[in-house]
XYZ file of N, CA and C in Angstrom:
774
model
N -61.268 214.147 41.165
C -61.952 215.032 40.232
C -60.941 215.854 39.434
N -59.865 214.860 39.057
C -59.072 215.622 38.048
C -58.957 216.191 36.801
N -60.174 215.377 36.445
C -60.187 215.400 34.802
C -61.420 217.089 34.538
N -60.522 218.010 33.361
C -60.652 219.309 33.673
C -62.175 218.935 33.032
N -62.881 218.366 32.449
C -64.343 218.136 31.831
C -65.228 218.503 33.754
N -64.701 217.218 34.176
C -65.443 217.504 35.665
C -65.266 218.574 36.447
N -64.039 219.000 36.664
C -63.757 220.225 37.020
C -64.702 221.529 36.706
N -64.820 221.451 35.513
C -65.799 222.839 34.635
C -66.927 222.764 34.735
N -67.650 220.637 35.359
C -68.900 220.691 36.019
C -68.962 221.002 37.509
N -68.263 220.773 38.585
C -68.118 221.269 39.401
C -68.062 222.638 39.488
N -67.375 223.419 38.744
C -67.975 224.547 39.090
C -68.875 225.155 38.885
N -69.066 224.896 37.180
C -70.615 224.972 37.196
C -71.651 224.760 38.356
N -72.205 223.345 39.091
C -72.796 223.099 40.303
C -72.622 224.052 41.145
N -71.480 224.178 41.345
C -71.389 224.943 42.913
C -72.020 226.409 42.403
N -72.336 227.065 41.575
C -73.127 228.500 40.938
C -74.528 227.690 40.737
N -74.574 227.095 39.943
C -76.281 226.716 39.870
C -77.015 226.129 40.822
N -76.252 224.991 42.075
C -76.928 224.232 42.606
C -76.825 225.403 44.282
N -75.467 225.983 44.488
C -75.104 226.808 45.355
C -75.503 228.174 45.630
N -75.626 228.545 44.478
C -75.086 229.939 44.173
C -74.026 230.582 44.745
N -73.190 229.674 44.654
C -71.281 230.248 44.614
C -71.342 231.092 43.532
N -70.175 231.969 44.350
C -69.544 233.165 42.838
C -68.479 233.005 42.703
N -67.871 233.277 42.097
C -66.505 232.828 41.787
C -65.387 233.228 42.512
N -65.791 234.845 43.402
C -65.004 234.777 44.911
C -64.925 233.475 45.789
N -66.253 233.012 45.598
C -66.393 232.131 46.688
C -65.248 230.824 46.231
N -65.427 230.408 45.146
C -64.888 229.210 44.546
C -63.398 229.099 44.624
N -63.274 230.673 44.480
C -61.621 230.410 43.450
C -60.529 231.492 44.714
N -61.068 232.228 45.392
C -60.656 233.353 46.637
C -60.619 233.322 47.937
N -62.097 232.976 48.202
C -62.222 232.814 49.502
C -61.883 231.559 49.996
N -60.500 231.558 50.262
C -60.163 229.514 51.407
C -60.799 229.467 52.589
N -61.049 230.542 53.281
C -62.219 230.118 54.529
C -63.345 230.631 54.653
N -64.012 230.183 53.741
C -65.733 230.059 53.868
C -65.918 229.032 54.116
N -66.769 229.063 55.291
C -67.087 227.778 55.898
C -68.762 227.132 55.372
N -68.649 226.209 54.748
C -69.831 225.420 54.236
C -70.693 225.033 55.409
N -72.376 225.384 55.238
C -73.426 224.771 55.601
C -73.314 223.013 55.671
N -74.069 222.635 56.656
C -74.524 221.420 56.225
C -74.642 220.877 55.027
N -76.327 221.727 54.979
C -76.759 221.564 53.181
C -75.438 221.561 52.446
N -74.707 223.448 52.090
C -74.210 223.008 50.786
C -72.862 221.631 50.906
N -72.576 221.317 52.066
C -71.491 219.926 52.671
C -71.956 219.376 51.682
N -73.007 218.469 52.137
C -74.178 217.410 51.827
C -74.386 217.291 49.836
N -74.667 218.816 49.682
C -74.784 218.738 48.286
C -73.627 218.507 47.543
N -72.100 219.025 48.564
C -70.916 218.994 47.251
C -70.870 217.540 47.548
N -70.838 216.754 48.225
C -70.441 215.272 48.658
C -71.150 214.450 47.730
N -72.820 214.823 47.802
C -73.793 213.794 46.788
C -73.306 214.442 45.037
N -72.699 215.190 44.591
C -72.193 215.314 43.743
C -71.425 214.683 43.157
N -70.042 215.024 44.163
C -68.464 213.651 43.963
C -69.115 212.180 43.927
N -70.405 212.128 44.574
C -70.584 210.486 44.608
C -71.340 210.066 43.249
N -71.720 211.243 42.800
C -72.369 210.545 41.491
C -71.891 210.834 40.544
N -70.573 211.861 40.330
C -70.174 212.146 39.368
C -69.135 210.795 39.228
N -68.504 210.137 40.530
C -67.556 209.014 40.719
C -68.228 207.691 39.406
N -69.914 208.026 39.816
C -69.969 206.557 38.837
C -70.747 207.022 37.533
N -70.190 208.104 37.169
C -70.349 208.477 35.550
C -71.648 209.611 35.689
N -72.825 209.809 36.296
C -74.012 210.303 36.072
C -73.918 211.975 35.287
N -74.294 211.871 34.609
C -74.287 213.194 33.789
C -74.846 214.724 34.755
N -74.084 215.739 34.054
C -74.589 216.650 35.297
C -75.896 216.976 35.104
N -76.696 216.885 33.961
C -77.958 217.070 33.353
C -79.228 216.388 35.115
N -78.174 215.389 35.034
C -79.917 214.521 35.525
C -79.316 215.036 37.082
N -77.899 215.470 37.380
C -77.589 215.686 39.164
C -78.157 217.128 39.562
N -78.087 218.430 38.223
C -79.107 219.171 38.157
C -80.589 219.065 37.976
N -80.726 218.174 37.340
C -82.511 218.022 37.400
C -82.814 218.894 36.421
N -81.804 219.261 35.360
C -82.217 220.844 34.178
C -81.375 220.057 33.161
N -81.927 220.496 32.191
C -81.087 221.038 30.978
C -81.550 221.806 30.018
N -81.208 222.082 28.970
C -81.350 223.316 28.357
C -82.036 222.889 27.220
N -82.552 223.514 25.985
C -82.938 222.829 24.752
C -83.992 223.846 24.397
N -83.692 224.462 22.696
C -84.558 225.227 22.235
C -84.576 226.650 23.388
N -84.002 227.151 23.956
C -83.619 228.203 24.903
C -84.351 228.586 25.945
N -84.791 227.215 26.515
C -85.790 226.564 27.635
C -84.953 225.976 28.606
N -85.322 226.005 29.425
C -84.790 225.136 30.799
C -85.766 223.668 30.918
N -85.617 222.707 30.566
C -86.485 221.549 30.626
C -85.649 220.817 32.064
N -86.650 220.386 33.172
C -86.688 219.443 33.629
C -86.225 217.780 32.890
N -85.087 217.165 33.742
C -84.856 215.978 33.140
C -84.576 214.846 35.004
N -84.649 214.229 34.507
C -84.107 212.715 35.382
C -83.671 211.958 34.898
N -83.785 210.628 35.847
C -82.865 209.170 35.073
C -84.189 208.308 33.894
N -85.616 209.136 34.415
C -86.576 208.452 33.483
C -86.614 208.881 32.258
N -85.991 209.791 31.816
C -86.016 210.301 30.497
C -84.660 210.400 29.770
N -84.390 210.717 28.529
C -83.051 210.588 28.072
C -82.954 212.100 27.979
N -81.639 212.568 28.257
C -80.929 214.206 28.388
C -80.958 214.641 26.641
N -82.109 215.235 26.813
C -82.316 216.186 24.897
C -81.176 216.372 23.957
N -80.997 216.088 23.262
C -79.723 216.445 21.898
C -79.930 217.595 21.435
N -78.488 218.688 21.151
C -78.810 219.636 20.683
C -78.786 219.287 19.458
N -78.410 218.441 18.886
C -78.937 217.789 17.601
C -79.869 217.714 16.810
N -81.107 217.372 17.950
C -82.652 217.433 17.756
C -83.455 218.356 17.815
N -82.761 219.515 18.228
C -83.470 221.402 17.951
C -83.600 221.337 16.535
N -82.551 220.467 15.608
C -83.115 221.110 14.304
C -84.531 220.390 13.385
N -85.145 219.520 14.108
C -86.356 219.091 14.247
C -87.222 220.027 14.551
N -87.129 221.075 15.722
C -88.011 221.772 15.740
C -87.511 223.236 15.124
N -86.660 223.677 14.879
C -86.437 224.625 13.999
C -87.073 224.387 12.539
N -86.869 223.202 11.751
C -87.543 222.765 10.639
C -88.642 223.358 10.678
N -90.093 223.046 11.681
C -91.455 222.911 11.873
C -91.315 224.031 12.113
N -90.674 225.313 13.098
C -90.782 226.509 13.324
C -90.756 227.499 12.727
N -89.720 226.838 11.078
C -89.756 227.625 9.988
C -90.678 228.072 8.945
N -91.665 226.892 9.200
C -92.907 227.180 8.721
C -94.192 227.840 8.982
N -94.795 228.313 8.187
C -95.614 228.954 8.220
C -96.851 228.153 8.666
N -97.102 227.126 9.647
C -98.374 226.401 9.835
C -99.346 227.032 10.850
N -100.806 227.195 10.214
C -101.869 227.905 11.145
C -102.909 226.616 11.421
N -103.278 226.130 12.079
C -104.564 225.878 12.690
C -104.334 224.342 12.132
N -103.258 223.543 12.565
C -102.742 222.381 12.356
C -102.947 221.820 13.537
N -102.555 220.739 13.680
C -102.642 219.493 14.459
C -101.290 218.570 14.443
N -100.247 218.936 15.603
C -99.157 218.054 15.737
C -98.955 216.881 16.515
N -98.791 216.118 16.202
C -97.973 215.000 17.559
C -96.389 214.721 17.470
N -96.080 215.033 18.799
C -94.765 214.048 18.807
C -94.698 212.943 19.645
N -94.329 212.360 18.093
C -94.424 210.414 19.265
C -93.425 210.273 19.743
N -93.083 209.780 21.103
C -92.089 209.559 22.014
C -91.922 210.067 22.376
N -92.974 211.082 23.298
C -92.356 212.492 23.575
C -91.112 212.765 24.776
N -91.007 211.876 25.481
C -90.046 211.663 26.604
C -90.192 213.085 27.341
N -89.378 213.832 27.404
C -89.270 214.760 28.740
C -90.285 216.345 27.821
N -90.981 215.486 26.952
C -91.427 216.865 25.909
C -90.983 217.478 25.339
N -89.742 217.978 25.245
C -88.723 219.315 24.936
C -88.932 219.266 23.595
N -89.348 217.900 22.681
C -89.625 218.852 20.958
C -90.984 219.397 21.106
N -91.945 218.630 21.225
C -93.877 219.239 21.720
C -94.022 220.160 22.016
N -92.967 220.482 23.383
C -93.365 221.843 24.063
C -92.798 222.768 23.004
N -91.783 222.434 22.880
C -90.780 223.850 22.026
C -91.429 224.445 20.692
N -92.030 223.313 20.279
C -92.817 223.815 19.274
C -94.098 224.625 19.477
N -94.817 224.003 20.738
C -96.076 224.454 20.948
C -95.745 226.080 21.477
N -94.730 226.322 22.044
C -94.687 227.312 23.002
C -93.667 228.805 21.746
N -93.647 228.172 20.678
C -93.305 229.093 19.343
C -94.354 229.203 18.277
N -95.616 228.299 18.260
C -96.992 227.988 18.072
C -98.205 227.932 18.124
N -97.903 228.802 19.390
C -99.169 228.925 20.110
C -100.974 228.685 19.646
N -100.795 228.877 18.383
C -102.258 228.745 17.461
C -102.368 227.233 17.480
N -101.291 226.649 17.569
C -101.019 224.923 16.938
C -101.394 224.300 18.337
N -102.612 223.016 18.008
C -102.174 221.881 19.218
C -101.361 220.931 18.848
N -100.738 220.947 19.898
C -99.783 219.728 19.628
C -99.948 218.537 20.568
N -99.982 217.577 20.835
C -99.772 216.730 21.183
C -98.280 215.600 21.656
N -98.103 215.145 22.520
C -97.075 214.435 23.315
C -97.570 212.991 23.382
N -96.845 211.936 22.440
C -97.561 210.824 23.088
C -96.018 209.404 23.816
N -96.300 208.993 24.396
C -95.608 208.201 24.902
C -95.854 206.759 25.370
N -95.829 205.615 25.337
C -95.568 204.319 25.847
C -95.633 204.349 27.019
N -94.544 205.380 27.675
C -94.130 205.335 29.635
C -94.643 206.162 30.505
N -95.410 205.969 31.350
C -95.706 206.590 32.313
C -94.927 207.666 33.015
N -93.484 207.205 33.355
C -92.600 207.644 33.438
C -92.153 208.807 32.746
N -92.224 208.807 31.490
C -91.812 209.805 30.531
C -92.526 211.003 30.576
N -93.999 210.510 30.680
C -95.031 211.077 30.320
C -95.537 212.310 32.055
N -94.816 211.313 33.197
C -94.921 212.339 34.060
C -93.689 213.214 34.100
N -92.695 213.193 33.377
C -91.762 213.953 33.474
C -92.053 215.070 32.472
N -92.471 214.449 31.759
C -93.362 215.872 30.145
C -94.344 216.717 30.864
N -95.322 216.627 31.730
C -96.191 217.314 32.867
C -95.407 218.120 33.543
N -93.924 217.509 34.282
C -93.480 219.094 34.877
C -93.459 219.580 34.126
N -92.570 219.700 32.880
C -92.126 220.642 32.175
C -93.528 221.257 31.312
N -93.931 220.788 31.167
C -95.762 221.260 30.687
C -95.926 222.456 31.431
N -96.146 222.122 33.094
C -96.617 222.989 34.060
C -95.650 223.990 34.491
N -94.239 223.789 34.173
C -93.114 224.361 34.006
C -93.108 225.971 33.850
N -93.123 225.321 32.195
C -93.232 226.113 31.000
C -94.635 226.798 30.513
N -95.837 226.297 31.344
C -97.071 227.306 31.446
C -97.255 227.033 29.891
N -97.566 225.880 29.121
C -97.638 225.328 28.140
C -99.109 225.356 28.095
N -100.109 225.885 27.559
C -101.632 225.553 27.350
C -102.393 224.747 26.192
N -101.197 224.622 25.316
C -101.336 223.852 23.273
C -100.603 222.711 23.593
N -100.586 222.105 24.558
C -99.453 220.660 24.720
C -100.253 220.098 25.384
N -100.442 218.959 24.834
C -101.511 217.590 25.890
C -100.912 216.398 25.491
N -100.733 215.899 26.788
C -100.093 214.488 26.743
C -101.477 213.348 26.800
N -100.827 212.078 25.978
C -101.330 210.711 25.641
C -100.584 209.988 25.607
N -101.205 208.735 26.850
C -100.396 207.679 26.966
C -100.969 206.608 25.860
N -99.990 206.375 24.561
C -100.066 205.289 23.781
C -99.033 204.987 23.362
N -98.833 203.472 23.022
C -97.824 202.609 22.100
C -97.589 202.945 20.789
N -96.819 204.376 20.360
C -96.396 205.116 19.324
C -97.734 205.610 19.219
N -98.529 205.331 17.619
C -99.809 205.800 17.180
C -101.024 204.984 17.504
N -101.044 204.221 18.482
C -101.982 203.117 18.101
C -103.024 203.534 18.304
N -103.122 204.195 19.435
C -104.597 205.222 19.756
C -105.075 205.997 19.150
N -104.480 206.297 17.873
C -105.069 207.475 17.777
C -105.986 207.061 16.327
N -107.149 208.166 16.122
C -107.861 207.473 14.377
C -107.179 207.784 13.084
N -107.691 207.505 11.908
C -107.203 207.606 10.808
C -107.632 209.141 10.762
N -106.576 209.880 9.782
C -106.465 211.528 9.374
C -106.149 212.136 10.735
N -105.994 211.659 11.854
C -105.879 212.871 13.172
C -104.939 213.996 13.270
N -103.790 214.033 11.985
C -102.680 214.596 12.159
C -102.425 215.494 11.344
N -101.948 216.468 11.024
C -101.467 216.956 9.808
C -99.897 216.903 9.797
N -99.167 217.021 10.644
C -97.813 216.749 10.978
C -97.480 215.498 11.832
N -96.912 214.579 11.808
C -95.759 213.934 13.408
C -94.808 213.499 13.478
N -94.068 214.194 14.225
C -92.715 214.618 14.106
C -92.032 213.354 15.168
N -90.836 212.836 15.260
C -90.310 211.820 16.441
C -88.786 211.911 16.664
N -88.513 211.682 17.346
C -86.918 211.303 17.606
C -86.989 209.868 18.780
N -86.710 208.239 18.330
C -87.342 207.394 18.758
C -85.825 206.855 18.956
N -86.085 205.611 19.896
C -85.037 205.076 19.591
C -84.832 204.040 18.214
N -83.420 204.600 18.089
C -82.861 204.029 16.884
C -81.622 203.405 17.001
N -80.754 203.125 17.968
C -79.426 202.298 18.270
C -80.101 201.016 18.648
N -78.962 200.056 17.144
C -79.397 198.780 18.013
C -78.242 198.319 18.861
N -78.707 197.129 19.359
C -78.508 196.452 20.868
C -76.910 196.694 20.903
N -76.589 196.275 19.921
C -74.558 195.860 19.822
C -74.039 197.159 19.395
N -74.546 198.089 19.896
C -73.614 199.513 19.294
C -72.968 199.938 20.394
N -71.623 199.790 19.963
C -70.635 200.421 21.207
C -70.580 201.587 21.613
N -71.669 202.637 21.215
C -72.278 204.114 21.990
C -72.440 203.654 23.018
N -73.407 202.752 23.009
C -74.026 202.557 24.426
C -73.149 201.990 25.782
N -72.077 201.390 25.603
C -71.306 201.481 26.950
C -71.147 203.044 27.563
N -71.373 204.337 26.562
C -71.368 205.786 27.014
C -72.414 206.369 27.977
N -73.723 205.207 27.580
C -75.332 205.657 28.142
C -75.783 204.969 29.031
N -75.113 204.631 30.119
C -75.625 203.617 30.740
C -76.814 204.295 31.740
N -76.753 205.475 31.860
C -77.282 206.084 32.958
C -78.469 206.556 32.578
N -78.916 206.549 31.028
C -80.186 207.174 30.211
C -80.883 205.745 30.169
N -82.238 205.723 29.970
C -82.906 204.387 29.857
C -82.716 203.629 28.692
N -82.242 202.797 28.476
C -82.339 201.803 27.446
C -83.352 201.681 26.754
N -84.636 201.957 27.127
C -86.195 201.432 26.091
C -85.901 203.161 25.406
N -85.206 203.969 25.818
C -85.963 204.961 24.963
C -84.139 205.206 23.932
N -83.554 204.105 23.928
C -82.065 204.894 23.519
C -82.166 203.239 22.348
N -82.761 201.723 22.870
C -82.229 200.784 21.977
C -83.690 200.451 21.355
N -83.385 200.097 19.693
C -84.108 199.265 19.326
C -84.042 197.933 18.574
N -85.254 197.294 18.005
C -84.933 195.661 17.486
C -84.421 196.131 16.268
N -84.520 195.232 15.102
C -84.072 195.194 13.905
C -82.446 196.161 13.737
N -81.538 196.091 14.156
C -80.480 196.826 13.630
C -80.883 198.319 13.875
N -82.098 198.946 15.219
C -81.930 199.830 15.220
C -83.095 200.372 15.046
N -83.587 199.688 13.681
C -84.893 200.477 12.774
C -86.121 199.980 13.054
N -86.342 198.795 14.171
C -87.896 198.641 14.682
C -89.039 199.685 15.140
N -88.568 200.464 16.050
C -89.520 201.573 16.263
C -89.812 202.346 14.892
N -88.297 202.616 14.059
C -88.726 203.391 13.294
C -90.130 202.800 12.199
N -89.459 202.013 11.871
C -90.380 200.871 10.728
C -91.968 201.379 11.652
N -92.471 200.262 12.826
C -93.701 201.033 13.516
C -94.286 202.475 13.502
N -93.422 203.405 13.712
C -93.849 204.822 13.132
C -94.186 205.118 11.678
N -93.038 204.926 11.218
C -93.898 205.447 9.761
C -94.842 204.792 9.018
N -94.966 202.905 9.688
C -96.140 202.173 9.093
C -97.496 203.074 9.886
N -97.247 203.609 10.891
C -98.846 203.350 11.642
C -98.972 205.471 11.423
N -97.987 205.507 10.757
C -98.363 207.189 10.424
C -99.120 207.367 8.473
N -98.884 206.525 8.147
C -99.589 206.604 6.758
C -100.874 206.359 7.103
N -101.480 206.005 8.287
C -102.903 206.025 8.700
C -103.351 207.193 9.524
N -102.431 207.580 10.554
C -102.658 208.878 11.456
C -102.454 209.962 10.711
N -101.825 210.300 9.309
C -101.675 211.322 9.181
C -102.770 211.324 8.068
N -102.851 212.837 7.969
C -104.267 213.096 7.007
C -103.401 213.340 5.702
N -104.047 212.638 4.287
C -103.620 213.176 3.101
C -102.730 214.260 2.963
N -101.373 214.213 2.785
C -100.731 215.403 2.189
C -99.455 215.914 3.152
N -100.281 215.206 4.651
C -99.543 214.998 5.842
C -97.879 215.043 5.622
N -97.392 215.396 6.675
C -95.452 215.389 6.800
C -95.245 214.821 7.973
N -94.467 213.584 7.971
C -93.872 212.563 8.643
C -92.173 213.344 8.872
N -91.769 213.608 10.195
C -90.280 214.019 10.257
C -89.962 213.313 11.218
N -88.833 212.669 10.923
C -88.171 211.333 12.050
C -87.040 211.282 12.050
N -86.191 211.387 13.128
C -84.892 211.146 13.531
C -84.435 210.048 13.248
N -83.176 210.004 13.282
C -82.537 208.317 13.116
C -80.741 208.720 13.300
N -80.102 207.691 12.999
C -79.119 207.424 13.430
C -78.059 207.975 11.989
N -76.734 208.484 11.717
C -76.286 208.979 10.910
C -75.876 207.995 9.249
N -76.043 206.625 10.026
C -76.026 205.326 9.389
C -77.290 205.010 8.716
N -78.516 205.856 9.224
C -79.591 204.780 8.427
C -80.630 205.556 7.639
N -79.840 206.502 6.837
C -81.236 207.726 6.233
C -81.448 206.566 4.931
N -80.433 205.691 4.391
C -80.582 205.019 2.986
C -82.409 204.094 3.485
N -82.008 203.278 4.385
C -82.835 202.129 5.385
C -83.986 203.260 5.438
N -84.530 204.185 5.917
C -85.319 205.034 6.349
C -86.268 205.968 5.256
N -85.089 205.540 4.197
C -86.146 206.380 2.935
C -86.610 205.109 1.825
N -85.953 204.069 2.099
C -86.900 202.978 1.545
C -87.674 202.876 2.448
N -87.795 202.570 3.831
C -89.343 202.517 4.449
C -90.286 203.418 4.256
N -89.514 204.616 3.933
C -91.245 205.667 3.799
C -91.818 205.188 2.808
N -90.711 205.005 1.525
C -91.301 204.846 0.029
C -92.229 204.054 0.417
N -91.805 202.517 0.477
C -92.612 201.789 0.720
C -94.022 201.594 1.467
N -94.279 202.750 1.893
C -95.258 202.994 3.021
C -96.118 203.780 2.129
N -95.998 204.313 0.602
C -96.675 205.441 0.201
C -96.131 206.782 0.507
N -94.727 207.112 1.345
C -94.560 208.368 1.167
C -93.840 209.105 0.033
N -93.418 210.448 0.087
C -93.151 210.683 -1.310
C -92.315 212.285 -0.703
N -91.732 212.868 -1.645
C -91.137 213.739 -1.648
C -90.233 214.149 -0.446
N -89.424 212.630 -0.328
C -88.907 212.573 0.656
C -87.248 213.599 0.852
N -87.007 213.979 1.904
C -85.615 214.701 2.141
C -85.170 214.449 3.212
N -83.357 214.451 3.032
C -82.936 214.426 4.338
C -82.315 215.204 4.658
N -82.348 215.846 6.038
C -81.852 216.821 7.334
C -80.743 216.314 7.553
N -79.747 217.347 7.289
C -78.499 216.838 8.281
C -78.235 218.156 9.226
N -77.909 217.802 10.347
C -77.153 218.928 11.487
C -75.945 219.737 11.031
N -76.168 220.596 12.189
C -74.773 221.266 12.229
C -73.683 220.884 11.816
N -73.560 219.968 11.742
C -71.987 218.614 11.428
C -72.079 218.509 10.197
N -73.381 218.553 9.490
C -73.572 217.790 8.270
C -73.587 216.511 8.409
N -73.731 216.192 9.466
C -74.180 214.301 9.707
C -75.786 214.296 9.271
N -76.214 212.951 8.203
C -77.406 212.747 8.882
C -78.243 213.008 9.590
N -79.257 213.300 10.028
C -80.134 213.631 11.365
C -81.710 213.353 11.295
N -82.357 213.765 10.337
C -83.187 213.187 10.117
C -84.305 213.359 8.467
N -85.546 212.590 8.312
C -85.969 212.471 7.221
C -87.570 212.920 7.321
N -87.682 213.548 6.178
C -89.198 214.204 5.974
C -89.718 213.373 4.883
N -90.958 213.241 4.897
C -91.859 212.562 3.967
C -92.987 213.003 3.996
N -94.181 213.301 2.912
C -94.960 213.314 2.594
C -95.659 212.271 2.297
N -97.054 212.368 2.570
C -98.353 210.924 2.800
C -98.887 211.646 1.276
């Protein structure tokens, strides 16, 4: 555990998972460890040995200035993707109707709903999996404007149901050398077909029907594909399209109007 990245998670752990203080860590050489905390520093070294992020060995991570529940069934939130819900937060919307498709561990749905409170929002997901990991953090976070639906992007839902839906989907395709980095996040929610842009293409086709006249489509994508992403809206009927870039000024994502 040489490398000082792990080091700075290790100690981290030993305060969050321990509640070590930094006497304990860095002063005290004979404090003698419990079983438990034995047990816990050991299952640590063993998973930090084969890459696992400290996100999912905590069972937390952070996002929108929330503590969200995460695991290996969901992918670990981008602070990237706060500015998705900062966008929607900046606005002034009363007595709307949101979905976020793909909601995975919830953290855009909730974050919005729980700065929204007037707004329902909606969580929809494909995975069971996902979708019970969006429930802790639901029940978590004492969320009452967040309801989860299990569907295949929009398919469930009727024509006009929306006034907003917002996504961050997968968008890496298969041959992108990121992904030797992700092995430990799920693949269905990190790769897609076409060069990337299959899910996306499915969302914004099956949102010119879910969303009601006048509606705003906001979708994540990859820093490579806002050109690819604003000919699909066009083509779909959207209009007054813009693109979001992050903190970096990378790319990040695209708004459209129905």
């Amino acid at each position: 555990m040489a490398h000082p990245e792990v080091k700075d998670e290790f100690v981290f752990y030993l305060k969050e998972k321990l509640n070590f203080k930094d006497s304990d860590i860095f002063i005290n050489k004979e404090k003698k460890l419990t079983d438990i905390e034995d047990n816990l520093i050991k299952n640590f070294i063993k998973k930090k040995q084969v890459g696992i992020p400290l996100d999912y060995i905590l069972n937390s991570t952070k996002f929108y200035e929330e503590e969200f529940y995460v695991d290996q069934r969901v992918l670990i939130p981008r602070p990237e993707t706060e500015l998705l819900v900062d966008f929607i937060n900046n606005h002034n919307f009363s007595r709307v109707k949101v979905l976020d498709a793909g909601t995975g561990s919830g953290c855009i749905g909730i974050s919005i709903a729980l700065k929204n409170p007037k707004i329902d929002v909606y969580g929809s997901d494909y995975s069971m999996d996902s979708l019970n990991v969006a429930s802790i953090n639901k029940d978590n976070l004492g969320v009452d404007n967040f309801y989860l639906i299990h569907s295949d992007w929009l398919t469930c839902f009727d024509n006009n149901s929306f006034d907003l839906i917002v996504s961050n989907p997968p968008y890496i395709s298969e041959e992108d050398p990121h992904l030797n980095n992700l092995i430990h996040e799920p693949s269905r929610a990190l790769i897609a077909s076409n060069q990337g842009l299959g899910d996306i293409k499915n969302i914004i086709n099956q949102s010119k029907y879910s969303l009601k006249k006048g509606g705003m489509l906001l979708i994540e994508h990859g820093f490579n594909q806002p050109n690819e992403v604003n000919n699909i809206l066009e083509d779909n009927g959207f209009s007054d399209i813009s693109l979001l870039k992050d903190f970096q000024d990378h790319p990040r994502a695209t708004l459209g109007i129905l």
